[in-house]
XYZ file of C-alpha atoms in Angstrom:
214
model
C -15.735 24.327 -0.558
C -13.909 22.131 2.277
C -11.257 19.685 1.250
C -13.582 16.751 1.985
C -16.203 18.185 -0.451
C -13.570 18.831 -3.060
C -12.317 15.389 -2.543
C -15.322 13.586 -2.869
C -16.485 15.831 -5.725
C -13.273 14.493 -7.667
C -14.032 10.975 -6.766
C -17.773 10.952 -8.007
C -16.642 12.575 -11.277
C -13.996 9.990 -11.934
C -16.664 7.347 -11.589
C -19.369 9.204 -13.798
C -16.842 10.521 -16.560
C -14.819 7.456 -16.741
C -17.435 4.679 -15.930
C -16.332 2.658 -19.048
C -12.804 2.653 -17.884
C -13.990 1.537 -14.333
C -16.203 -1.224 -15.894
C -13.246 -2.390 -17.952
C -10.980 -2.449 -14.793
C -13.684 -4.326 -12.969
C -14.129 -6.935 -15.610
C -10.144 -7.437 -16.150
C -9.819 -7.963 -12.177
C -12.709 -10.632 -12.396
C -11.154 -12.300 -15.682
C -8.009 -12.391 -13.732
C -9.399 -14.344 -10.958
C -11.115 -16.671 -13.337
C -8.136 -16.933 -15.231
C -6.014 -17.877 -12.455
C -8.523 -20.513 -11.259
C -8.795 -22.266 -14.594
C -5.035 -22.223 -15.782
C -3.591 -23.386 -12.445
C -3.887 -27.062 -13.562
C -1.919 -26.170 -16.422
C 0.796 -24.476 -14.880
C 1.172 -26.377 -11.624
C 1.275 -30.094 -11.039
C -1.068 -31.520 -8.191
C 1.883 -31.642 -5.832
C 2.850 -28.049 -6.538
C -0.731 -27.097 -6.108
C -1.071 -28.521 -2.645
C 1.570 -26.113 -1.519
C -0.964 -23.143 -2.236
C -3.803 -25.029 -0.275
C -5.239 -22.461 2.227
C -7.149 -24.892 4.602
C -7.074 -23.189 7.856
C -5.671 -20.064 9.363
C -5.138 -18.428 12.915
C -3.815 -15.212 14.367
C -2.014 -13.968 17.173
C -3.656 -10.426 16.903
C -0.160 -8.775 16.464
C -0.025 -5.060 15.928
C 3.326 -5.534 14.472
C 2.151 -8.064 12.002
C -0.699 -5.769 11.202
C 1.786 -2.817 10.313
C 3.929 -5.194 8.293
C 0.864 -6.283 6.212
C -0.305 -2.793 5.687
C 2.939 -1.248 4.826
C 3.601 -4.041 2.285
C 0.337 -3.845 0.787
C 0.277 0.046 0.580
C 3.759 0.009 -0.957
C 2.607 -2.397 -3.615
C -0.207 0.107 -4.395
C 2.268 3.037 -4.702
C 4.799 1.348 -6.857
C 1.998 -0.117 -9.366
C 0.423 3.233 -9.331
C 3.612 4.990 -10.506
C 4.417 2.349 -12.764
C 0.893 3.133 -14.576
C 2.750 6.026 -16.659
C 4.562 3.124 -18.419
C 1.968 1.980 -20.702
C -0.281 0.890 -17.630
C 2.096 -1.974 -16.959
C 1.504 -1.494 -13.315
C -2.321 -1.811 -13.168
C -2.268 -4.842 -15.552
C 0.372 -6.460 -13.507
C -1.120 -5.817 -10.234
C -4.372 -7.409 -11.294
C -3.049 -10.284 -13.061
C -0.584 -11.149 -10.207
C -2.677 -10.554 -6.987
C -6.143 -11.207 -8.246
C -5.033 -14.108 -10.534
C -3.259 -15.532 -7.499
C -6.454 -15.540 -5.502
C -7.841 -17.667 -8.188
C -5.116 -20.238 -8.301
C -4.897 -20.568 -4.538
C -8.969 -21.065 -4.625
C -8.370 -23.923 -7.153
C -5.457 -25.485 -4.932
C -7.672 -25.358 -1.893
C -10.469 -26.982 -3.910
C -8.061 -29.824 -4.767
C -7.249 -30.155 -1.351
C -10.394 -30.423 0.461
C -12.976 -30.666 -2.398
C -14.661 -27.317 -1.431
C -14.193 -24.697 -4.227
C -15.363 -21.920 -2.144
C -13.089 -22.672 1.089
C -10.640 -19.967 0.314
C -13.101 -17.381 -0.419
C -14.982 -18.353 2.917
C -11.660 -18.004 4.746
C -10.569 -14.608 3.320
C -13.957 -13.125 2.545
C -13.843 -10.001 4.942
C -10.286 -8.703 4.245
C -10.104 -10.279 0.875
C -13.122 -8.102 -0.440
C -11.254 -5.072 0.873
C -8.017 -6.009 -0.621
C -9.114 -6.681 -3.960
C -11.388 -3.702 -4.047
C -8.297 -1.666 -3.346
C -6.202 -3.460 -6.088
C -9.315 -2.533 -8.515
C -9.435 1.062 -7.387
C -5.597 1.415 -7.535
C -5.490 -0.092 -10.983
C -8.310 2.454 -12.098
C -6.443 5.319 -10.606
C -3.259 3.948 -12.529
C -5.154 4.074 -15.818
C -6.323 7.632 -15.031
C -3.008 8.549 -14.381
C -1.708 7.160 -17.672
C -4.543 8.978 -19.510
C -3.733 12.031 -17.928
C -0.011 11.770 -18.856
C -1.131 11.259 -22.585
C -3.322 14.080 -22.735
C -0.833 16.286 -20.862
C 1.860 15.390 -23.358
C -0.680 15.710 -26.509
C -1.747 19.287 -25.330
C 1.794 20.625 -24.776
C 2.105 20.431 -28.527
C -1.433 21.506 -29.274
C -2.015 25.140 -30.152
C -4.316 27.210 -27.973
C -6.336 30.363 -28.786
C -3.765 32.422 -27.073
C -0.485 30.561 -27.975
C 0.748 29.318 -31.473
C 1.935 26.345 -29.774
C 0.724 24.854 -26.307
C 2.648 25.236 -23.143
C 3.248 23.113 -20.125
C 1.398 25.607 -17.882
C -1.705 25.448 -20.532
C -1.530 21.872 -20.875
C -1.501 21.274 -16.859
C -4.532 23.680 -16.806
C -6.479 21.697 -19.228
C -5.740 18.083 -17.809
C -5.463 18.803 -14.178
C -8.965 17.673 -13.348
C -7.908 14.219 -14.652
C -4.747 14.046 -12.336
C -7.032 15.146 -9.516
C -9.431 12.355 -10.364
C -6.634 9.926 -10.476
C -4.878 11.002 -7.126
C -8.353 10.993 -5.143
C -8.988 7.179 -6.406
C -5.550 6.469 -5.455
C -6.076 7.982 -1.992
C -9.289 5.904 -1.607
C -7.487 2.669 -2.817
C -4.927 3.378 -0.204
C -7.331 3.900 2.662
C -9.380 0.522 1.753
C -5.966 -1.200 1.745
C -5.395 0.005 5.134
C -8.717 -1.205 6.298
C -7.777 -4.570 4.729
C -4.746 -4.832 6.882
C -6.711 -4.085 10.176
C -9.339 -6.773 9.316
C -6.949 -9.252 8.158
C -5.020 -9.258 11.510
C -7.740 -8.744 13.972
C -11.075 -9.673 12.385
C -10.936 -11.333 9.331
C -9.421 -14.645 10.461
C -11.878 -15.621 13.139
C -14.788 -14.317 11.045
C -13.540 -16.468 7.847
C -13.157 -19.394 10.222
C -16.655 -19.088 11.523
C -18.056 -18.589 8.112
C -15.982 -21.635 6.869
C -17.733 -23.717 9.771
C -21.032 -22.811 9.186
C -20.950 -23.357 5.367
């Protein structure tokens, strides 16, 4: 089996075997956006919200800016993925902060121009990929935490050949979960890179065009 075949086998099995966890991750991400939209009026004054308004955008098609966006966003993915081992703090915080802020900016933009969908129109292309990457990365983080829990549990669990478990035996039992987590993390990483390329070169003129049409 080739590397790519093996990779996609673990990606597919991750979504199939942990579909309830993925659905939870997806619903939590949507809840963060809705929550950010509706609590914006309670945590910011109208004057403060106006600072978040996203009424127009322009680009200089800069390779340097693109690399800065990609490096920053991918670094965030890595940090929050690793922080998942601490009671899933990373995934929860990542979605609450980044997707929740998207809801807040949507509300701020609505107050500034009266269109509740303008922010989504302007950022629809790269925003879809960026939010998808955040959700995938959080899903990978949840799987990583699940691996850590099961790995530690199996260390102390007796096996057929051992009175007590062992690190090697535990890793053998739980390594599939680790592989699933890593493959989803890599997928989220690639999607975030695509989002960075789109944001700098395509998404802005595309978003302005969509906003102009609708």
